[in-house]
Amino acid sequence: MRQGSSGVDSSWIKKADELAALFQFTDALYRADSIADIFDATFDAIERALRCSRASILLFDHEGVMRFVASRGLSEGYRRAVDGHSPWKPGDRDAAPIFISDIELADEPEALKDTIRREGIRALAFIPLTANGVVIGKFMTYREVVHVFTEEEAVLSLTIARQLGFSIERRRTEEAHQRAEEGLRRSNERLRIILDSASEYAIITLDGAGRIASWNSGAERLLGYRESEILGQPGGIFFSPQDRASDVPDQEMRTAREEGRATSERWHYRKDESRFWGSGVMLPVEGSGPDRYLKIFRDRTEERRAEKRQKLLIGELNHRVKNTLATVQSLAEQTLKSVETPEAFASAFNTRLLALAKAHDLLTREAWQAVYLNDIAHAVLAAWIEDGRVSLLGPAIRISPKQALALSMAFNELLTNAIKYGALSNSSGCVVLSWQCSDACSVRWEERGGPSASPPHRQGFGLRVLNRGLASELGRPVDLRFEPAGVTCTIRMDFVDGRRAGMDDRGE
Amino acid sequence: MSAILAGRRILVVEDEMLVAMSIEDTLIDAGGEVVGPAPTVGRALGLLQDEAKIDAVVLDMNLQGHSGLPVADACDERSIPFLILSGYGDTALSGTRHAAPILSKPFASAVLVKALTTLFDGSRS
């Protein structure tokens, strides 16, 4: 420090020193990296230009209290004691500096004077710091001896204050800007994390020319392209060639631009050429920049399949219900023709309906797939099987729903006849129901121990079911005999192995 | 019932045994002669090929899970009029080139006879 240099024209040298100090101050402020640099430069300038080594800078805090932010040559105790003391309030305009040449002569409370005295201070200057004309703080200079402040010192002080105020304000603006940028960066980061965590959704942006400009991890997962290989590619790259040929990508952007939103439901093709049913929306990105489009879509293949399946199932259900109604209608018509009294109709119709219902129950339990012949026989004949009057003999084979319904009708008619006229009409007769299957199935109903059977006089419903209905239903003749030993009935039908005997498996 | 279908040989293609029996009764009561009933597409096509004279076909469009469409096509080839029975309602022929009358199940016997006579009137003119 070239302070207080001696020479012939000391006033000129002093002036030159002050100018050099101010120049250095301005330069240092310009280069300052931090607010601390600014304060240091200020103290340096005060020391050189005002020749005062003790100084402090105070600023209003956010509560409007004047607080020390930096000082030189002050004790911690002093700072604490006078912290918050200010001749100005926040927002004051046209604040003028205050110079106290001798604290002993000042009109201040004794306690404050005492604090100042103990710090070894005799003269003080309060220089307001302003920003846009409003007081934001002050800097203080402190001298150990009585000091008469000159006009020149006042001007220098105000020059330093103006520079300092401006620097602080600029610094604050920059910090606010940085905070804003940091906030933006963080919120972008958060957005990115959200976009990436939405891994079920492909979220991409397209530029005005329809090229892919961003690609989230959901898009990578869904379509198999990495961001690095897809950026800059046309947005229709994952559409079908037909969709691309008919300008679907352009149309989508046009609709988004003109209507604010474009929906898309179509096949999307992955990098490995497999496809999924993509469902999504495209929106134009609001903003002053060039056209951009945001596109969000997801894989709805499963949902679509389920919807189609459900539609099909409802149609199928409707068909089944109507067919069943038609069957019941026929059952009533046929039964009506073969009986003479309403009571007989009710009884016959009920047992037939019940047999049909039991077969339906069974088929429903098996989801209308193949069912075991054994189970169908049980459904109709259970009570007699438990009594030991009817016995079953045959391998576990599955038959189709159609065959199951036909057989349950047949068993019901055979049972009804056996109870009325055959082996189950007395207490000792029995029935053996047996079946064997190779290329075709042969199901045999054989009554023993009942009264000798003779062909009925008229062909009732039961006989018709067995002779004509069943034969055409199963595609093979039914051999029904009324013999002295009892009724025998041999039903032949196609044998379709297990799983293939199911209902239609048109699937979707 | 009068012999309104006298002399008519009608192929019944229906896989519901009881419904087929009812149709059979209805047609016979109306004086007609029944060919079949055929419960499958294969049997129906066989009868269409083998029988010398078939005047009309009553066709259920769903035969044990299979579409009755091949039978409809065969009828067209032989210029035999047919009518459709369906639990699916009016949509049974949508998406096909056929425009046959459709009877939605269940239906009354009289409606079937009426539909058949209309069919014969139409094919005569």
CSV table of N, CA, C and O in Angstrom, one decimal, chain A residues 315-316 318-319 322-323 325-327 329-331 333-334 337 356 400 402 405-406 409 461 464-465 468-476 504 506, chain B residues 14-26 28-29 36-39 43 60 62 64-66 86-89 104-109:
chain,number,residue,atom,x,y,z
A,315,GLY,N,-71.8,-61.9,-27.7
A,315,GLY,CA,-72.5,-62.4,-28.9
A,315,GLY,C,-72.8,-63.9,-28.7
A,315,GLY,O,-73.9,-64.4,-29.0
A,316,GLU,N,-71.7,-64.6,-28.2
A,316,GLU,CA,-71.8,-66.1,-28.1
A,316,GLU,C,-72.9,-66.4,-27.0
A,316,GLU,O,-73.7,-67.3,-27.2
A,318,ASN,N,-75.5,-64.6,-26.1
A,318,ASN,CA,-76.8,-64.3,-26.7
A,318,ASN,C,-77.2,-65.5,-27.6
A,318,ASN,O,-78.4,-65.9,-27.5
A,319,HIS,N,-76.3,-65.9,-28.4
A,319,HIS,CA,-76.6,-67.1,-29.3
A,319,HIS,C,-77.0,-68.3,-28.5
A,319,HIS,O,-78.0,-69.0,-28.8
A,322,LYS,N,-80.4,-67.9,-26.9
A,322,LYS,CA,-81.5,-68.0,-27.8
A,322,LYS,C,-81.7,-69.5,-28.3
A,322,LYS,O,-82.8,-70.0,-28.5
A,323,ASN,N,-80.5,-70.1,-28.5
A,323,ASN,CA,-80.6,-71.6,-28.8
A,323,ASN,C,-81.2,-72.4,-27.8
A,323,ASN,O,-82.0,-73.3,-28.0
A,325,LEU,N,-83.4,-71.3,-25.6
A,325,LEU,CA,-84.8,-71.0,-25.6
A,325,LEU,C,-85.5,-71.8,-26.7
A,325,LEU,O,-86.6,-72.4,-26.5
A,326,ALA,N,-84.9,-71.9,-27.8
A,326,ALA,CA,-85.4,-72.6,-28.9
A,326,ALA,C,-85.6,-74.1,-28.6
A,326,ALA,O,-86.5,-74.8,-28.9
A,327,THR,N,-84.5,-74.6,-27.9
A,327,THR,CA,-84.5,-76.0,-27.4
A,327,THR,C,-85.7,-76.2,-26.5
A,327,THR,O,-86.4,-77.2,-26.6
A,329,GLN,N,-88.4,-74.5,-26.2
A,329,GLN,CA,-89.6,-74.4,-26.9
A,329,GLN,C,-89.9,-75.7,-27.6
A,329,GLN,O,-91.1,-76.2,-27.6
A,330,SER,N,-88.9,-76.3,-28.2
A,330,SER,CA,-89.1,-77.6,-28.9
A,330,SER,C,-89.5,-78.7,-27.9
A,330,SER,O,-90.4,-79.5,-28.2
A,331,LEU,N,-88.8,-78.6,-26.8
A,331,LEU,CA,-89.1,-79.6,-25.8
A,331,LEU,C,-90.5,-79.6,-25.3
A,331,LEU,O,-91.2,-80.6,-25.2
A,333,GLU,N,-93.1,-78.3,-27.1
A,333,GLU,CA,-93.9,-78.7,-28.2
A,333,GLU,C,-93.9,-80.2,-28.3
A,333,GLU,O,-95.0,-80.9,-28.5
A,334,GLN,N,-92.7,-80.9,-28.3
A,334,GLN,CA,-92.6,-82.3,-28.4
A,334,GLN,C,-93.3,-83.0,-27.3
A,334,GLN,O,-94.0,-84.0,-27.5
A,337,LYS,N,-97.1,-83.1,-27.5
A,337,LYS,CA,-97.7,-84.0,-28.5
A,337,LYS,C,-97.8,-85.4,-28.0
A,337,LYS,O,-98.6,-86.2,-28.4
A,356,LEU,N,-81.8,-81.5,-18.9
A,356,LEU,CA,-81.1,-80.5,-19.7
A,356,LEU,C,-80.4,-79.5,-18.9
A,356,LEU,O,-79.2,-79.2,-19.1
A,400,SER,N,-67.8,-84.1,-26.5
A,400,SER,CA,-68.1,-82.7,-26.8
A,400,SER,C,-69.4,-82.3,-26.1
A,400,SER,O,-70.2,-83.1,-25.7
A,402,LYS,N,-72.0,-80.9,-27.3
A,402,LYS,CA,-73.1,-81.4,-28.1
A,402,LYS,C,-73.5,-82.8,-27.8
A,402,LYS,O,-74.6,-83.2,-27.5
A,405,LEU,N,-75.0,-83.1,-24.3
A,405,LEU,CA,-76.4,-82.7,-24.2
A,405,LEU,C,-77.3,-83.8,-24.8
A,405,LEU,O,-78.3,-84.2,-24.2
A,406,ALA,N,-76.9,-84.4,-25.9
A,406,ALA,CA,-77.7,-85.4,-26.6
A,406,ALA,C,-77.7,-86.6,-25.7
A,406,ALA,O,-78.8,-87.2,-25.5
A,409,MET,N,-80.1,-86.2,-22.7
A,409,MET,CA,-81.5,-86.4,-23.1
A,409,MET,C,-81.8,-87.9,-23.3
A,409,MET,O,-82.8,-88.3,-22.8
A,461,PHE,N,-92.3,-89.2,-27.5
A,461,PHE,CA,-91.2,-88.3,-27.6
A,461,PHE,C,-89.9,-89.0,-27.3
A,461,PHE,O,-88.9,-88.9,-28.0
A,464,ARG,N,-88.7,-91.1,-30.1
A,464,ARG,CA,-88.3,-90.2,-31.2
A,464,ARG,C,-86.9,-89.6,-30.9
A,464,ARG,O,-86.0,-89.6,-31.8
A,465,VAL,N,-86.7,-89.2,-29.7
A,465,VAL,CA,-85.4,-88.7,-29.3
A,465,VAL,C,-84.3,-89.7,-29.6
A,465,VAL,O,-83.3,-89.5,-30.2
A,468,ARG,N,-84.7,-91.1,-33.8
A,468,ARG,CA,-84.4,-90.2,-34.9
A,468,ARG,C,-83.5,-89.0,-34.5
A,468,ARG,O,-82.5,-88.8,-35.1
A,469,GLY,N,-83.9,-88.4,-33.4
A,469,GLY,CA,-83.1,-87.2,-33.0
A,469,GLY,C,-81.7,-87.5,-32.7
A,469,GLY,O,-80.8,-86.9,-33.3
A,470,LEU,N,-81.5,-88.5,-31.9
A,470,LEU,CA,-80.1,-88.9,-31.5
A,470,LEU,C,-79.3,-89.4,-32.7
A,470,LEU,O,-78.1,-89.1,-32.8
A,471,ALA,N,-80.0,-90.2,-33.5
A,471,ALA,CA,-79.3,-90.7,-34.7
A,471,ALA,C,-78.7,-89.6,-35.6
A,471,ALA,O,-77.6,-89.6,-36.0
A,472,SER,N,-79.6,-88.6,-35.8
A,472,SER,CA,-79.1,-87.6,-36.7
A,472,SER,C,-78.1,-86.6,-36.0
A,472,SER,O,-77.2,-86.1,-36.5
A,473,GLU,N,-78.4,-86.5,-34.7
A,473,GLU,CA,-77.5,-85.7,-33.9
A,473,GLU,C,-76.1,-86.2,-33.8
A,473,GLU,O,-75.1,-85.5,-34.0
A,474,LEU,N,-76.0,-87.5,-33.6
A,474,LEU,CA,-74.7,-88.1,-33.4
A,474,LEU,C,-74.1,-88.7,-34.7
A,474,LEU,O,-73.0,-89.1,-34.8
A,475,GLY,N,-75.0,-88.7,-35.7
A,475,GLY,CA,-74.5,-89.1,-37.1
A,475,GLY,C,-74.4,-90.6,-37.3
A,475,GLY,O,-73.8,-91.0,-38.2
A,476,ARG,N,-74.9,-91.3,-36.3
A,476,ARG,CA,-74.8,-92.8,-36.5
A,476,ARG,C,-76.1,-93.4,-36.0
A,476,ARG,O,-76.8,-92.8,-35.1
A,504,ASP,N,-66.5,-74.8,-30.1
A,504,ASP,CA,-65.7,-74.1,-31.1
A,504,ASP,C,-64.6,-73.3,-30.4
A,504,ASP,O,-64.8,-72.7,-29.3
A,506,ARG,N,-62.9,-70.8,-31.7
A,506,ARG,CA,-62.6,-69.7,-32.7
A,506,ARG,C,-61.7,-68.6,-32.1
A,506,ARG,O,-61.2,-67.8,-32.7
B,14,GLU,N,-79.5,-78.3,-38.9
B,14,GLU,CA,-79.7,-77.8,-37.6
B,14,GLU,C,-79.0,-78.7,-36.6
B,14,GLU,O,-79.2,-79.9,-36.6
B,15,ASP,N,-78.1,-78.1,-35.7
B,15,ASP,CA,-77.4,-79.0,-34.8
B,15,ASP,C,-78.0,-79.2,-33.4
B,15,ASP,O,-77.6,-80.0,-32.7
B,16,GLU,N,-79.1,-78.4,-33.1
B,16,GLU,CA,-79.8,-78.7,-31.9
B,16,GLU,C,-80.8,-79.7,-32.1
B,16,GLU,O,-81.8,-79.5,-32.8
B,17,MET,N,-80.6,-80.9,-31.5
B,17,MET,CA,-81.4,-82.0,-31.7
B,17,MET,C,-82.9,-81.8,-31.6
B,17,MET,O,-83.7,-82.1,-32.5
B,18,LEU,N,-83.3,-81.1,-30.5
B,18,LEU,CA,-84.7,-80.9,-30.2
B,18,LEU,C,-85.3,-79.9,-31.2
B,18,LEU,O,-86.4,-80.1,-31.7
B,19,VAL,N,-84.5,-78.9,-31.5
B,19,VAL,CA,-85.0,-77.9,-32.5
B,19,VAL,C,-85.2,-78.5,-33.8
B,19,VAL,O,-86.2,-78.3,-34.5
B,20,ALA,N,-84.2,-79.4,-34.2
B,20,ALA,CA,-84.3,-80.1,-35.5
B,20,ALA,C,-85.6,-80.9,-35.5
B,20,ALA,O,-86.3,-81.0,-36.5
B,21,MET,N,-85.8,-81.6,-34.4
B,21,MET,CA,-87.0,-82.4,-34.4
B,21,MET,C,-88.3,-81.6,-34.5
B,21,MET,O,-89.3,-82.0,-35.2
B,22,SER,N,-88.3,-80.4,-33.9
B,22,SER,CA,-89.5,-79.6,-34.0
B,22,SER,C,-89.7,-79.1,-35.4
B,22,SER,O,-90.8,-79.0,-35.9
B,23,ILE,N,-88.6,-78.7,-36.0
B,23,ILE,CA,-88.7,-78.2,-37.4
B,23,ILE,C,-89.2,-79.3,-38.3
B,23,ILE,O,-90.1,-79.1,-39.2
B,24,GLU,N,-88.7,-80.5,-38.1
B,24,GLU,CA,-89.1,-81.7,-38.8
B,24,GLU,C,-90.6,-81.8,-38.7
B,24,GLU,O,-91.3,-82.0,-39.7
B,25,ASP,N,-91.1,-81.8,-37.5
B,25,ASP,CA,-92.6,-81.9,-37.2
B,25,ASP,C,-93.3,-80.9,-38.0
B,25,ASP,O,-94.4,-81.1,-38.6
B,26,THR,N,-92.9,-79.6,-37.9
B,26,THR,CA,-93.5,-78.5,-38.5
B,26,THR,C,-93.7,-78.7,-40.0
B,26,THR,O,-94.7,-78.5,-40.6
B,28,ILE,N,-93.3,-81.5,-41.7
B,28,ILE,CA,-94.2,-82.7,-42.1
B,28,ILE,C,-95.6,-82.3,-41.9
B,28,ILE,O,-96.5,-82.7,-42.8
B,29,ASP,N,-95.9,-81.6,-40.8
B,29,ASP,CA,-97.3,-81.2,-40.6
B,29,ASP,C,-97.8,-80.3,-41.8
B,29,ASP,O,-99.0,-80.3,-42.1
B,36,GLY,N,-82.6,-85.0,-44.2
B,36,GLY,CA,-81.8,-84.7,-43.0
B,36,GLY,C,-82.6,-85.2,-41.8
B,36,GLY,O,-83.3,-86.2,-41.8
B,37,PRO,N,-82.6,-84.4,-40.6
B,37,PRO,CA,-81.8,-83.2,-40.5
B,37,PRO,C,-80.3,-83.5,-40.4
B,37,PRO,O,-79.8,-84.5,-39.9
B,38,ALA,N,-79.5,-82.5,-40.9
B,38,ALA,CA,-78.0,-82.6,-40.9
B,38,ALA,C,-77.5,-81.7,-39.8
B,38,ALA,O,-77.8,-80.5,-39.8
B,39,PRO,N,-76.8,-82.3,-38.8
B,39,PRO,CA,-76.3,-81.4,-37.7
B,39,PRO,C,-74.9,-80.8,-38.0
B,39,PRO,O,-74.4,-80.0,-37.2
B,43,ARG,N,-72.2,-83.0,-43.3
B,43,ARG,CA,-73.4,-83.9,-43.6
B,43,ARG,C,-74.3,-83.1,-44.5
B,43,ARG,O,-74.8,-83.7,-45.5
B,60,ASP,N,-79.2,-73.5,-40.1
B,60,ASP,CA,-78.7,-72.8,-38.9
B,60,ASP,C,-77.3,-72.3,-39.2
B,60,ASP,O,-76.5,-73.1,-39.7
B,62,ASN,N,-74.9,-71.4,-37.2
B,62,ASN,CA,-73.8,-71.9,-36.3
B,62,ASN,C,-74.0,-73.4,-36.0
B,62,ASN,O,-74.9,-73.8,-35.3
B,64,GLN,N,-72.3,-76.3,-34.4
B,64,GLN,CA,-71.3,-76.8,-33.5
B,64,GLN,C,-70.0,-76.0,-33.6
B,64,GLN,O,-68.9,-76.5,-33.6
B,65,GLY,N,-70.3,-74.7,-33.6
B,65,GLY,CA,-69.1,-73.7,-33.5
B,65,GLY,C,-68.6,-73.4,-34.9
B,65,GLY,O,-67.7,-72.6,-35.1
B,66,HIS,N,-69.1,-74.1,-36.0
B,66,HIS,CA,-68.6,-73.8,-37.3
B,66,HIS,C,-69.7,-73.0,-38.1
B,66,HIS,O,-70.9,-73.2,-37.8
B,86,SER,N,-80.9,-68.3,-36.8
B,86,SER,CA,-79.8,-67.8,-36.1
B,86,SER,C,-80.1,-67.3,-34.7
B,86,SER,O,-81.1,-66.7,-34.5
B,87,GLY,N,-79.2,-67.6,-33.8
B,87,GLY,CA,-79.4,-67.1,-32.4
B,87,GLY,C,-78.7,-65.7,-32.4
B,87,GLY,O,-78.8,-65.0,-31.4
B,88,TYR,N,-78.0,-65.4,-33.4
B,88,TYR,CA,-77.2,-64.1,-33.4
B,88,TYR,C,-78.1,-62.9,-33.9
B,88,TYR,O,-77.7,-61.8,-34.0
B,89,GLY,N,-79.3,-63.3,-34.3
B,89,GLY,CA,-80.2,-62.2,-34.8
B,89,GLY,C,-79.9,-61.8,-36.3
B,89,GLY,O,-79.4,-62.6,-37.0
B,104,SER,N,-84.9,-65.4,-36.5
B,104,SER,CA,-84.1,-65.4,-35.2
B,104,SER,C,-84.7,-66.3,-34.2
B,104,SER,O,-85.9,-66.4,-34.0
B,105,LYS,N,-83.9,-67.2,-33.6
B,105,LYS,CA,-84.4,-68.2,-32.7
B,105,LYS,C,-84.7,-67.5,-31.4
B,105,LYS,O,-84.0,-66.6,-30.9
B,106,PRO,N,-85.7,-68.0,-30.6
B,106,PRO,CA,-86.6,-69.0,-31.1
B,106,PRO,C,-87.7,-68.4,-32.0
B,106,PRO,O,-87.9,-67.2,-31.9
B,107,PHE,N,-88.3,-69.2,-32.7
B,107,PHE,CA,-89.4,-68.7,-33.7
B,107,PHE,C,-90.6,-69.6,-33.6
B,107,PHE,O,-90.5,-70.8,-33.2
B,108,ALA,N,-91.7,-69.1,-34.0
B,108,ALA,CA,-93.0,-69.9,-34.0
B,108,ALA,C,-93.0,-70.8,-35.2
B,108,ALA,O,-92.5,-70.4,-36.3
B,109,SER,N,-93.6,-72.0,-35.1
B,109,SER,CA,-93.7,-72.9,-36.3
B,109,SER,C,-94.3,-72.2,-37.5
B,109,SER,O,-93.9,-72.3,-38.6
